PDB file of C-alpha atoms and ligand atoms in Angstrom:
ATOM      1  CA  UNK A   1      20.838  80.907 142.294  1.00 40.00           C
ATOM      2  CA  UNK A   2      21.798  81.143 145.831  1.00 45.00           C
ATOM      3  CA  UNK A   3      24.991  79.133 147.245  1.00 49.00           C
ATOM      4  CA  UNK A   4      25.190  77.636 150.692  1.00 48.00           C
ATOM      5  CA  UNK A   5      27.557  77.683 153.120  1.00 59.00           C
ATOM      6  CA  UNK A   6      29.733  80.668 152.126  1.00 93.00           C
ATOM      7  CA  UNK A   7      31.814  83.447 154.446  1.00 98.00           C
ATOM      8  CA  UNK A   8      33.856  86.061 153.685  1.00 98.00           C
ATOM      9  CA  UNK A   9      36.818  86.761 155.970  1.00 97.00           C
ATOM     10  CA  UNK A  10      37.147  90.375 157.268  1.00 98.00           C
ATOM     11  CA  UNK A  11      40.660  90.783 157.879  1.00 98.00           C
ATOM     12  CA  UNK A  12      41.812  93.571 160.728  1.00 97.00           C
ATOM     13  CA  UNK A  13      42.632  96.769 159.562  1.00 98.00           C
ATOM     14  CA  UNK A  14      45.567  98.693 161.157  1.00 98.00           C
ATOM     15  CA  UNK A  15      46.695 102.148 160.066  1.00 98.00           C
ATOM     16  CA  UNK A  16      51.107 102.016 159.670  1.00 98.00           C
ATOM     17  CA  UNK A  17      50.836 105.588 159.889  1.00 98.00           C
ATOM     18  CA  UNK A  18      47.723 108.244 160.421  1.00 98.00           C
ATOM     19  CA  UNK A  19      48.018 111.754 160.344  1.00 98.00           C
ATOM     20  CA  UNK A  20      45.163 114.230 161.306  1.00 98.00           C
ATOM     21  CA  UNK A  21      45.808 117.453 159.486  1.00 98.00           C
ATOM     22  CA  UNK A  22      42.625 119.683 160.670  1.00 98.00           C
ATOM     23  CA  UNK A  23      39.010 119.236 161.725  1.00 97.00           C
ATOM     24  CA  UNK A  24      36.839 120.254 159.442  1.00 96.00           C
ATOM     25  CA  UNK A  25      33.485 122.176 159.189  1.00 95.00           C
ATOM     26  CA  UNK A  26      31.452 118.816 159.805  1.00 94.00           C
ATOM     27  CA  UNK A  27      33.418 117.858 162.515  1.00 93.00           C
ATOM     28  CA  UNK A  28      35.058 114.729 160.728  1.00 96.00           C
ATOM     29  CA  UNK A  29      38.738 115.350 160.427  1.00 98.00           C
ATOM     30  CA  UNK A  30      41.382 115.456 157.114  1.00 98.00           C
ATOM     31  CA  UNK A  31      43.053 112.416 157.704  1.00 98.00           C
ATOM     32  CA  UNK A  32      46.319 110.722 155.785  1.00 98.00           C
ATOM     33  CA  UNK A  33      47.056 107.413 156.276  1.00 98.00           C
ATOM     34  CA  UNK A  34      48.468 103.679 155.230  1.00 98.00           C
ATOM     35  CA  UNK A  35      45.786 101.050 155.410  1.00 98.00           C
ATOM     36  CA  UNK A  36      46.901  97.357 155.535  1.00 98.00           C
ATOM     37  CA  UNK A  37      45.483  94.290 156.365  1.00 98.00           C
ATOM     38  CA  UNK A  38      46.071  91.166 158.583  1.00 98.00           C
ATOM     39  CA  UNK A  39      45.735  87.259 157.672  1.00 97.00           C
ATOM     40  CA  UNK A  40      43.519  87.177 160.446  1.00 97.00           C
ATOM     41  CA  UNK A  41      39.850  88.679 161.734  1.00 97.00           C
ATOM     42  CA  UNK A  42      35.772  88.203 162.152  1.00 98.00           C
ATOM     43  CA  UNK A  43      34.491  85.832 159.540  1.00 98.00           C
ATOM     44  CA  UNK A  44      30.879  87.115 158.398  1.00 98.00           C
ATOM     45  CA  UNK A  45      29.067  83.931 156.334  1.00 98.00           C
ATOM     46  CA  UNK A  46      25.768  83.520 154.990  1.00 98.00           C
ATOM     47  CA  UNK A  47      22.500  81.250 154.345  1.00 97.00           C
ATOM     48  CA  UNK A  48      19.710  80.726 152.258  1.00 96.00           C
ATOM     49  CA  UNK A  49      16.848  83.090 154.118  1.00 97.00           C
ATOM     50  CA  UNK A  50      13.314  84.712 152.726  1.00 96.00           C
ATOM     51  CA  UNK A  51      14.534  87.514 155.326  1.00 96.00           C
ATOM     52  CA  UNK A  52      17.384  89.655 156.193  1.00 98.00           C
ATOM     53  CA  UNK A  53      18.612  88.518 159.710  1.00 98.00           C
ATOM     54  CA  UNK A  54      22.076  88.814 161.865  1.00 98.00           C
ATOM     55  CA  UNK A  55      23.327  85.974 164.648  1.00 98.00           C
ATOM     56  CA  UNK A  56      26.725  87.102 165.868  1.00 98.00           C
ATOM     57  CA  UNK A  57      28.983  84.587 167.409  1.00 98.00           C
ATOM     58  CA  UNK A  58      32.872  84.678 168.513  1.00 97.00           C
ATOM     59  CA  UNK A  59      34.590  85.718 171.826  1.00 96.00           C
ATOM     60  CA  UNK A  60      33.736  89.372 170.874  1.00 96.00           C
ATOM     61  CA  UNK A  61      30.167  88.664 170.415  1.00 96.00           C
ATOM     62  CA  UNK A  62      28.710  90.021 174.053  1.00 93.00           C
ATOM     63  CA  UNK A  63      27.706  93.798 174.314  1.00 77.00           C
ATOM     64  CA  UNK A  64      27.455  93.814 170.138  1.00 92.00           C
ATOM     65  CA  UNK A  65      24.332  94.515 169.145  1.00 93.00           C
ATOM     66  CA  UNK A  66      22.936  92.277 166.252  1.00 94.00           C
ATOM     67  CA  UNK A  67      20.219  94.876 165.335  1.00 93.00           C
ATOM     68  CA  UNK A  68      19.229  97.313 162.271  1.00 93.00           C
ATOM     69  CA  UNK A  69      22.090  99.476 163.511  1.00 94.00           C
ATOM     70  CA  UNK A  70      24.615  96.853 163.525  1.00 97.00           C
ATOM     71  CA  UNK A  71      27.203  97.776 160.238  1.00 97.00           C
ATOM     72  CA  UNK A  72      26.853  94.375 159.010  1.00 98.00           C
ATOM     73  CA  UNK A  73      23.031  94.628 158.524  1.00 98.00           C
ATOM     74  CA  UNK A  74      22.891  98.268 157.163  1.00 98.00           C
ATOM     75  CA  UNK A  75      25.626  96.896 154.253  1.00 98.00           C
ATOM     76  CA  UNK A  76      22.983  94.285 153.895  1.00 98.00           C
ATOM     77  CA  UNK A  77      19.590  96.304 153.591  1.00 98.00           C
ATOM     78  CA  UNK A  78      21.379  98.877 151.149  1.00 98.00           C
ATOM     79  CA  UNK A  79      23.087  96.171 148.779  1.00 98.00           C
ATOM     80  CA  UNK A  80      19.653  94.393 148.734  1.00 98.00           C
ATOM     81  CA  UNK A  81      18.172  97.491 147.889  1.00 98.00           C
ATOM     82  CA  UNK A  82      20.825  98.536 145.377  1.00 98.00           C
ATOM     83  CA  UNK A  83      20.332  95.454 143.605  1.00 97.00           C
ATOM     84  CA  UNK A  84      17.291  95.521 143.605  1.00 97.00           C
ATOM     85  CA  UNK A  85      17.131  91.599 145.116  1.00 96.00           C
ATOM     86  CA  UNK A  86      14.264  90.292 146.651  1.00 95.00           C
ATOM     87  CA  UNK A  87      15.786  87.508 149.024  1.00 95.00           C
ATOM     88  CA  UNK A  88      16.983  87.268 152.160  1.00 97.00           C
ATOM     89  CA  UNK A  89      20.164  85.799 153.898  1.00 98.00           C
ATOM     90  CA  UNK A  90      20.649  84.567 157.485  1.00 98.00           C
ATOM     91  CA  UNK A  91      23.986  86.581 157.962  1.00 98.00           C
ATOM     92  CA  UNK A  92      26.503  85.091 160.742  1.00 98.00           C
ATOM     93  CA  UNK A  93      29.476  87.319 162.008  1.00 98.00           C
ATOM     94  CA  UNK A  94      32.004  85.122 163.915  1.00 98.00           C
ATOM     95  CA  UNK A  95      33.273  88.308 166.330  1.00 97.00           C
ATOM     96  CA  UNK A  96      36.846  87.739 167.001  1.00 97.00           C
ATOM     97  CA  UNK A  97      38.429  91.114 167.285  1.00 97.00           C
ATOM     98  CA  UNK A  98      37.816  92.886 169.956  1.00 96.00           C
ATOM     99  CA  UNK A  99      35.571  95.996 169.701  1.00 94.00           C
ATOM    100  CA  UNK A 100      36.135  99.690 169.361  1.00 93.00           C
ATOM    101  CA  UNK A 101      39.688  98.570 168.978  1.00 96.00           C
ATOM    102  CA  UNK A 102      41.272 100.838 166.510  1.00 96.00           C
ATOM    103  CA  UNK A 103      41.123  97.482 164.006  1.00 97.00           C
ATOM    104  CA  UNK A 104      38.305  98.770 161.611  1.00 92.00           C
ATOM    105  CA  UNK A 105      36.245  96.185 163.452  1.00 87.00           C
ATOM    106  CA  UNK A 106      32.618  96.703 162.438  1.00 95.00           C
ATOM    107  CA  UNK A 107      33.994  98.778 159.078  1.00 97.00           C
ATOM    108  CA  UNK A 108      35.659  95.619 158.241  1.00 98.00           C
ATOM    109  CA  UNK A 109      32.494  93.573 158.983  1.00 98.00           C
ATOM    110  CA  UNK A 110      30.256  95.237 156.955  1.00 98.00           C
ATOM    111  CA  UNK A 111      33.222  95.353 153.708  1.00 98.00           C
ATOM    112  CA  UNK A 112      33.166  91.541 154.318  1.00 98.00           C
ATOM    113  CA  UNK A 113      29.299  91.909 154.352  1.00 98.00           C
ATOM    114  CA  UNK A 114      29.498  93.359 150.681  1.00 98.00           C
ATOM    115  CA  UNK A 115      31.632  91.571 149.384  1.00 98.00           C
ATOM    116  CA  UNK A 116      30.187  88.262 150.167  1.00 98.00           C
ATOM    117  CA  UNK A 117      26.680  89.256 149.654  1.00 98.00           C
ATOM    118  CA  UNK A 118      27.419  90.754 146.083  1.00 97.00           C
ATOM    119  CA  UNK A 119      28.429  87.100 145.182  1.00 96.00           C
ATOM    120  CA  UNK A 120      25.626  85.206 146.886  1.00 97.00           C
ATOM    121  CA  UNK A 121      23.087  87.581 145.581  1.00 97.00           C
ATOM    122  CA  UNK A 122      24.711  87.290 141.885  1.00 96.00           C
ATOM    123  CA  UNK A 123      24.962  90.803 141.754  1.00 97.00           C
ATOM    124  CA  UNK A 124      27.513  92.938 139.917  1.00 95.00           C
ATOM    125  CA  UNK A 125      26.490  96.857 141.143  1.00 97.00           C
ATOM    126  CA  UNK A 126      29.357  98.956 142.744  1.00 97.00           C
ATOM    127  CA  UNK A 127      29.515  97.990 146.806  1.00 98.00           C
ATOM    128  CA  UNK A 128      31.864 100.750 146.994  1.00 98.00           C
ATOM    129  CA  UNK A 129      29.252 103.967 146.915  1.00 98.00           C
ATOM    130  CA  UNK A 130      27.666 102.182 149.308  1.00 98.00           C
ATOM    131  CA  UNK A 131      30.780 101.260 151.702  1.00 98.00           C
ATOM    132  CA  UNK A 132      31.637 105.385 151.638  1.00 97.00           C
ATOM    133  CA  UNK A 133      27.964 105.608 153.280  1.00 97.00           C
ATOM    134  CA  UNK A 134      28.764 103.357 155.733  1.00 98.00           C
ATOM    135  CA  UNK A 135      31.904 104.747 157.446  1.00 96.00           C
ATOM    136  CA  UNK A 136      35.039 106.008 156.807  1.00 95.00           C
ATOM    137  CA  UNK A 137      37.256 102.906 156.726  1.00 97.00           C
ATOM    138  CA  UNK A 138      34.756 100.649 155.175  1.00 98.00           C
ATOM    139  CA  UNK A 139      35.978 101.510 151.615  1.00 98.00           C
ATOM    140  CA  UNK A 140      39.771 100.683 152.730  1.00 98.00           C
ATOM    141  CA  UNK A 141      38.152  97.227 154.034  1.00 98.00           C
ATOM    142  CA  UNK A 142      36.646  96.680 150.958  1.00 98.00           C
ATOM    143  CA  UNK A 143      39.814  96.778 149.184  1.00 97.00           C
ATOM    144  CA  UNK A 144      41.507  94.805 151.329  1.00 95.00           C
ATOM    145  CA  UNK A 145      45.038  95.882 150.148  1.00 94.00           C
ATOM    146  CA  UNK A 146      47.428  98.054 151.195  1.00 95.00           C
ATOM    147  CA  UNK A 147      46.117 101.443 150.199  1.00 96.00           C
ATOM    148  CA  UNK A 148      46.965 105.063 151.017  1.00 97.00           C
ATOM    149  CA  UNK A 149      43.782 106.875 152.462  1.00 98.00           C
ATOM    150  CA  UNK A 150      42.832 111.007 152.497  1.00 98.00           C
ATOM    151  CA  UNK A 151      39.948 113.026 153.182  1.00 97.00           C
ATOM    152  CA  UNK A 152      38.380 111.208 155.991  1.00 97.00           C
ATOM    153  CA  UNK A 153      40.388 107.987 155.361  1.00 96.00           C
ATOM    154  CA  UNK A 154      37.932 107.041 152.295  1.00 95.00           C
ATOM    155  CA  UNK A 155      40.054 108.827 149.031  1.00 97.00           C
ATOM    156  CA  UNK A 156      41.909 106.470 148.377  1.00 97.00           C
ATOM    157  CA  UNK A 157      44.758 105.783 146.208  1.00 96.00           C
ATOM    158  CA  UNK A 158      47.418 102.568 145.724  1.00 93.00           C
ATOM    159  CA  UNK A 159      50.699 102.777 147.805  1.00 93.00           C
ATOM    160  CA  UNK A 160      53.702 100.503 146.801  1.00 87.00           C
ATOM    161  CA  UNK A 161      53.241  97.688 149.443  1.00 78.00           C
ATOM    162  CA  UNK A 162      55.913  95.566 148.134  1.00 76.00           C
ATOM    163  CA  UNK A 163      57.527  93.334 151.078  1.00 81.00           C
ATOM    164  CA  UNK A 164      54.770  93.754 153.086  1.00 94.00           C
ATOM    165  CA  UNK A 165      52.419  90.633 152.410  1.00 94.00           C
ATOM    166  CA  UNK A 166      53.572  88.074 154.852  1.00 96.00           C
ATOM    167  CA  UNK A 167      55.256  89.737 156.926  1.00 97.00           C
ATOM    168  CA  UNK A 168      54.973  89.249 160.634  1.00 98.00           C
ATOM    169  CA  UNK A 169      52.636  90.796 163.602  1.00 98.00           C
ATOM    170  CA  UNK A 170      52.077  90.977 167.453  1.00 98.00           C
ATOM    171  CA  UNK A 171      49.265  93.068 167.648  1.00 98.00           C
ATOM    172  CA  UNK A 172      48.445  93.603 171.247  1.00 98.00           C
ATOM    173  CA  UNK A 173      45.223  95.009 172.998  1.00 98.00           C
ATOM    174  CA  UNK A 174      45.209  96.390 176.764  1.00 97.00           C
ATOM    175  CA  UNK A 175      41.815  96.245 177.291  1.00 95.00           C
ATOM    176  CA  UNK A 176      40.013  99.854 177.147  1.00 94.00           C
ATOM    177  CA  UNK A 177      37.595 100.547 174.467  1.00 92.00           C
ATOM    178  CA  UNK A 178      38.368 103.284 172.916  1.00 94.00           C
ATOM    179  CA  UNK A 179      35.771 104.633 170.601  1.00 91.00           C
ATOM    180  CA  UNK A 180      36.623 106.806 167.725  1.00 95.00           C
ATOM    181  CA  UNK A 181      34.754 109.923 168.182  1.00 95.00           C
ATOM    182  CA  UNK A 182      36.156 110.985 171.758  1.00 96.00           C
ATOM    183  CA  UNK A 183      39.848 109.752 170.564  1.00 97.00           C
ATOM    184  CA  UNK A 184      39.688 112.419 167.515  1.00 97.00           C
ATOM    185  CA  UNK A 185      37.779 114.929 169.568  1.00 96.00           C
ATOM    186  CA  UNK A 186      40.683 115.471 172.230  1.00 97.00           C
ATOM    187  CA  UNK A 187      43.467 115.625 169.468  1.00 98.00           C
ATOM    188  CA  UNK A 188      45.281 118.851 169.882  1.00 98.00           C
ATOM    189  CA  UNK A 189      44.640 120.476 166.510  1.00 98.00           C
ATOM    190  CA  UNK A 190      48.141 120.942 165.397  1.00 98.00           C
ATOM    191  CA  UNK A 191      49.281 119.762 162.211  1.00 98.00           C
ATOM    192  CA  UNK A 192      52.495 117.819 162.335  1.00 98.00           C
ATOM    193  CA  UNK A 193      52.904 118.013 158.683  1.00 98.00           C
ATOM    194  CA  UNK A 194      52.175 115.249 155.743  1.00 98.00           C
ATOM    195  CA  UNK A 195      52.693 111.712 154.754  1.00 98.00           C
ATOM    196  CA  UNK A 196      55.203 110.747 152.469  1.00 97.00           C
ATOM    197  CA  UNK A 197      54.168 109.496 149.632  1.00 95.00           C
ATOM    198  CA  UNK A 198      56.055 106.063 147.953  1.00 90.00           C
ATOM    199  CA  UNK A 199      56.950 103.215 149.497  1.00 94.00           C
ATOM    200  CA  UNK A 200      54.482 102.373 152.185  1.00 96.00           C
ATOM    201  CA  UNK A 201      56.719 101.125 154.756  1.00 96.00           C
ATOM    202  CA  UNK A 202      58.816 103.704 154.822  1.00 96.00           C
ATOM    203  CA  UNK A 203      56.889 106.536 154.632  1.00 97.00           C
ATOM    204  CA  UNK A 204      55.598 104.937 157.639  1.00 97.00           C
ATOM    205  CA  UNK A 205      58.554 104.807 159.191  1.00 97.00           C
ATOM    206  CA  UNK A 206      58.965 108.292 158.800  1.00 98.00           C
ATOM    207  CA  UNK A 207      55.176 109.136 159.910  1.00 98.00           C
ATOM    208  CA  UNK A 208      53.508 108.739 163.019  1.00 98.00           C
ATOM    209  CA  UNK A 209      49.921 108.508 164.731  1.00 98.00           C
ATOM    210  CA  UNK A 210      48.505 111.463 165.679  1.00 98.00           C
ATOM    211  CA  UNK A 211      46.086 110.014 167.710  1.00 98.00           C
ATOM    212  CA  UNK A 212      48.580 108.078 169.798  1.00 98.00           C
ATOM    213  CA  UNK A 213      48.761 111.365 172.013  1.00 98.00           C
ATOM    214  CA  UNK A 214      45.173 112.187 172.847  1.00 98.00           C
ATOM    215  CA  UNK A 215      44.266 108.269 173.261  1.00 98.00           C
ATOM    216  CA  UNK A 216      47.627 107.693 175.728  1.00 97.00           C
ATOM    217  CA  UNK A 217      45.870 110.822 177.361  1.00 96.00           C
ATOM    218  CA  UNK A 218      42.812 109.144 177.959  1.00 96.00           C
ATOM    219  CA  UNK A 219      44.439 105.919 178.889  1.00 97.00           C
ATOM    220  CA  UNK A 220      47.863 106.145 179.918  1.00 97.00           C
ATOM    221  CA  UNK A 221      48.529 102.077 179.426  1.00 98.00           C
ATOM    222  CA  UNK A 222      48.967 102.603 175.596  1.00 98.00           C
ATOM    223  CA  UNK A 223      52.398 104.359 176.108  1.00 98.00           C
ATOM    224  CA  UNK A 224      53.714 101.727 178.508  1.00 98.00           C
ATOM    225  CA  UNK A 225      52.058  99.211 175.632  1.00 98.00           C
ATOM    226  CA  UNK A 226      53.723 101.219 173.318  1.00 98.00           C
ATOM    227  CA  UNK A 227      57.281 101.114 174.690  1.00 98.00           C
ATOM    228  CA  UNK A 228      57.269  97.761 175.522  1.00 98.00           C
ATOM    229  CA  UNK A 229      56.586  96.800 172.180  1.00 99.00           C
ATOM    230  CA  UNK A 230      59.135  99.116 170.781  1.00 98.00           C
ATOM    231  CA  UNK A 231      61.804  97.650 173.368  1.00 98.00           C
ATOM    232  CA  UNK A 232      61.261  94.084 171.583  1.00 98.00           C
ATOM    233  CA  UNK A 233      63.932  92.066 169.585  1.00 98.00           C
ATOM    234  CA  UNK A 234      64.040  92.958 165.899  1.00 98.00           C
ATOM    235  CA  UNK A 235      61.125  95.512 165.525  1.00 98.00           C
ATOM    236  CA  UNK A 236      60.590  97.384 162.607  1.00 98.00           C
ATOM    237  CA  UNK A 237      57.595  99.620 163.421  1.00 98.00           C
ATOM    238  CA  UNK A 238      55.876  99.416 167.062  1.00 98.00           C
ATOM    239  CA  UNK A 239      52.807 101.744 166.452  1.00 98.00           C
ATOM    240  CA  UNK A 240      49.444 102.424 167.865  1.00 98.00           C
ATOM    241  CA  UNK A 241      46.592 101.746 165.219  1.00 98.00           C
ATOM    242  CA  UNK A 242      43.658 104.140 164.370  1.00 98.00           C
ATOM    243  CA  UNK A 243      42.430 105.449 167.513  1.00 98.00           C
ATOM    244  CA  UNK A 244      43.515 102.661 169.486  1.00 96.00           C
ATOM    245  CA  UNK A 245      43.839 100.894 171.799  1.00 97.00           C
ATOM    246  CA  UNK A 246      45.532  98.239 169.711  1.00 98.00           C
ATOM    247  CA  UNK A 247      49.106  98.519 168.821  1.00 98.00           C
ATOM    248  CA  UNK A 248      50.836  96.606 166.548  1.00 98.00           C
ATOM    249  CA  UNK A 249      54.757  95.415 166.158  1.00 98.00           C
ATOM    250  CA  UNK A 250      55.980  94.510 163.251  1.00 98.00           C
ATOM    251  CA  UNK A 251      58.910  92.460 162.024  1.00 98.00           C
ATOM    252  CA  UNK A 252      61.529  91.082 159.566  1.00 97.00           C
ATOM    253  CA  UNK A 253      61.597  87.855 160.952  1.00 98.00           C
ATOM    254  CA  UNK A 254      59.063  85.318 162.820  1.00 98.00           C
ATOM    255  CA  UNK A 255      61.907  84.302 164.958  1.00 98.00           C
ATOM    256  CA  UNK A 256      61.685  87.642 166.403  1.00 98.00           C
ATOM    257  CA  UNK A 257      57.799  87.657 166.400  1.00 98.00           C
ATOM    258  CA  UNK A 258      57.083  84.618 168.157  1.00 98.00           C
ATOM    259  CA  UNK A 259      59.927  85.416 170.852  1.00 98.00           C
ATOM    260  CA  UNK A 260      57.954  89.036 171.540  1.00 98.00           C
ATOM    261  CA  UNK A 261      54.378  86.545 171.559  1.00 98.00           C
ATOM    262  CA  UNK A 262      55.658  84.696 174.406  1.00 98.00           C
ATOM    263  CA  UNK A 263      57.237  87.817 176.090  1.00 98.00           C
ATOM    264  CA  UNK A 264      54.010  89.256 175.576  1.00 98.00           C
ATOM    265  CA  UNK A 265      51.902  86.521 177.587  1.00 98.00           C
ATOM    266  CA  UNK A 266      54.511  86.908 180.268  1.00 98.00           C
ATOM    267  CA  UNK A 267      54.422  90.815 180.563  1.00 98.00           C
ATOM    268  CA  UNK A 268      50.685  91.620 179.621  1.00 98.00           C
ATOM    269  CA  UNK A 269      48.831  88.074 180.467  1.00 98.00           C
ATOM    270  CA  UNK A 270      45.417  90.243 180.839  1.00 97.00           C
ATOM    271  CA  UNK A 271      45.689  91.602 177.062  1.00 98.00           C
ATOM    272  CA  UNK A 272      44.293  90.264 174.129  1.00 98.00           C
ATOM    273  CA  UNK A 273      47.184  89.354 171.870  1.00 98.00           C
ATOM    274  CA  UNK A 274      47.370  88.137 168.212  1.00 98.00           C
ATOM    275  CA  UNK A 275      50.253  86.795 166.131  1.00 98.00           C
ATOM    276  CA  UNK A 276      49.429  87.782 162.309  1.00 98.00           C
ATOM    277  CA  UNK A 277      51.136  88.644 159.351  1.00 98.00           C
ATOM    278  CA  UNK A 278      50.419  91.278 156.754  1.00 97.00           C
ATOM    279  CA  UNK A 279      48.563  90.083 153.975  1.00 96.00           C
TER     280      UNK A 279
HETATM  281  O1  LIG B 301      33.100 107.153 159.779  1.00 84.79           O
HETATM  282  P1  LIG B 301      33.049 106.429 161.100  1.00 84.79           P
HETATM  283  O2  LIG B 301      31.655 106.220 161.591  1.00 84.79           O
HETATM  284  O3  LIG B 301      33.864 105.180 161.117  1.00 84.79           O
HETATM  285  O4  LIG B 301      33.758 107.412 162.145  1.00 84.79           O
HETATM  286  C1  LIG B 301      33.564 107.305 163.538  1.00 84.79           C
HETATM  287  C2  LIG B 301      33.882 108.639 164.202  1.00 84.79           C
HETATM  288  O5  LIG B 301      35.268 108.924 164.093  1.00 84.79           O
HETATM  289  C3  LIG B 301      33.198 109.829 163.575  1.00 84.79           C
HETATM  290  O6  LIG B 301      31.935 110.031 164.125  1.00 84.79           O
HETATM  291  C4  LIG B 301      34.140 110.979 163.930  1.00 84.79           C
HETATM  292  O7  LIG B 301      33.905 111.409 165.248  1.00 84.79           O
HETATM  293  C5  LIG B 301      35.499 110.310 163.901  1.00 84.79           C
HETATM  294  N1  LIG B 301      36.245 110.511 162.655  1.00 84.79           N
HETATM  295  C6  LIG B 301      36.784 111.756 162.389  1.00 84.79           C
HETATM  296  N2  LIG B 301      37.495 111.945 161.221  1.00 84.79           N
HETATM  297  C7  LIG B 301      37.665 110.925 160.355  1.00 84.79           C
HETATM  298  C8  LIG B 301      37.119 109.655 160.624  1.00 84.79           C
HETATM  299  C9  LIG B 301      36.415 109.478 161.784  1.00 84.79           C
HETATM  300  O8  LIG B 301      36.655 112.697 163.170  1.00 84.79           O
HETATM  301  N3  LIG B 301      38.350 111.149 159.242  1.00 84.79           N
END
């Protein structure tokens, strides 16, 4: 039987480290990478409904489109289909991360989507074949976790993420969208060599984002973004996530954090700025 009322949060994503290794034949591109996740994102919840239908709400909600192309709604129609179900549900996505933000945005929408829609639908068949249709960091979203991801970001495997969880985030974003297709498409095509495997905090520390280059290229406020952030107190890891523009700082201590959050409404009062932690 149905349940009212429910949501699903869907946490941002940000990528610690991301590594293109080469373009391949279909254009997509060989990707390694650290996925983790933030306390804090959209919210997608759910009603009773004889059809499928999609109301988006939330600061972020103008200029997203709420139709059949809309992530959220394909998860829907294919888990419905999947499952065989015959109901509906009036889907709401509460839009608080900005868009085409490097944050897994929409991917994390529709893993939220899944997930909450495989438990109000009673259903137990595998979202993830379906979240691997849906985009390349939709299966990372759907774990949730920190995860190591290859191929095009959707192979993924379990990194050691000990000390991570709860540990704090500025994540600030200047303002440009930055879709993912152009970001990737400028990238250079050299290979600066592999991840390290282990410990996911340091091998991010030791890695880098390749796409930092061609997206600073395209808009040259991510590199003053990015050394600001790096110039804060206590900083572990100052870092550009996905294919920007959002970069993140993270560190040992909220002390630290909250001094960079109000440095940060000082120095970039325009941006879009939120204090998270790791979950
Ligand atoms: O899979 P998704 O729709 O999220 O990817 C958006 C775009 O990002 C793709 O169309 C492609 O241009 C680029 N991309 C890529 N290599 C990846 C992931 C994404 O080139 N591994």
């Amino acid at each position: 039987m149905n349940r009212t009322g429910e949501s699903e949060a869907a946490p941002a994503k940000l990528n610690l480290a991301l590594h293109v290794r080469e373009r391949m034949p279909d254009g997509y591109h060989r990707l390694e990478t650290i996925f983790v996740f933030t306390e804090d994102g959209d919210r997608v919840s759910v009603a009773p409904a004889g059809q499928l239908s999609l109301e988006i709400t939330g600061p972020f909600a103008a200029g997203l489109s709420a139709g059949a192309d809309n992530l959220v709604l394909r998860a829907a129609v294919l888990l419905r289909e999947a499952a065989g179900v015959r109901q509906g549900a009036a889907l709401t996505l509460e839009k608080k991360l900005p868009v085409a933000a490097g944050m897994g945005g929409g991917s994390a929408d529709a893993a939220a989507a899944l997930r909450l829609l495989q438990r109000f639908w009673n259903t137990d068949v595998d979202p993830m074949p379906i979240a691997v249709q849906l985009g390349a960091d939709v299966p990372a979203c759907l774990t949730g976790k920190p995860v190591r991801g290859e191929g095009r970001g959707d192979a993924l495997t379990t990194v050691s993420g000990a000390g991570l969880g709860g540990r704090p985030l500025l994540l600030v974003n200047p303002g440009v969208a930055m879709p993912t297709g152009p970001v990737f498409a400028a990238w250079d095509g050299i290979d600066r060599g592999a991840l390290d495997h282990g410990e996911a905090l340091a091998a991010a520390l030791a890695g880098r984002n390749d796409l930092e280059a061609p997206a600073m290229a395209i808009a040259p406020v991510i590199g003053e973004l990015l050394d600001w952030l790096k110039g804060r107190h206590g900083v572990v890891l100052a870092r550009m996530s996905g294919s920007g523009a959002t970069c993140f700082a993270l560190f040992d201590r909220t002390e630290d954090r909250n001094r960079a959050v109000d440095e940060a409404a000082r120095q970039w009062p325009d941006a879009w700025r939120l204090a998270s932690r790791i979950a």
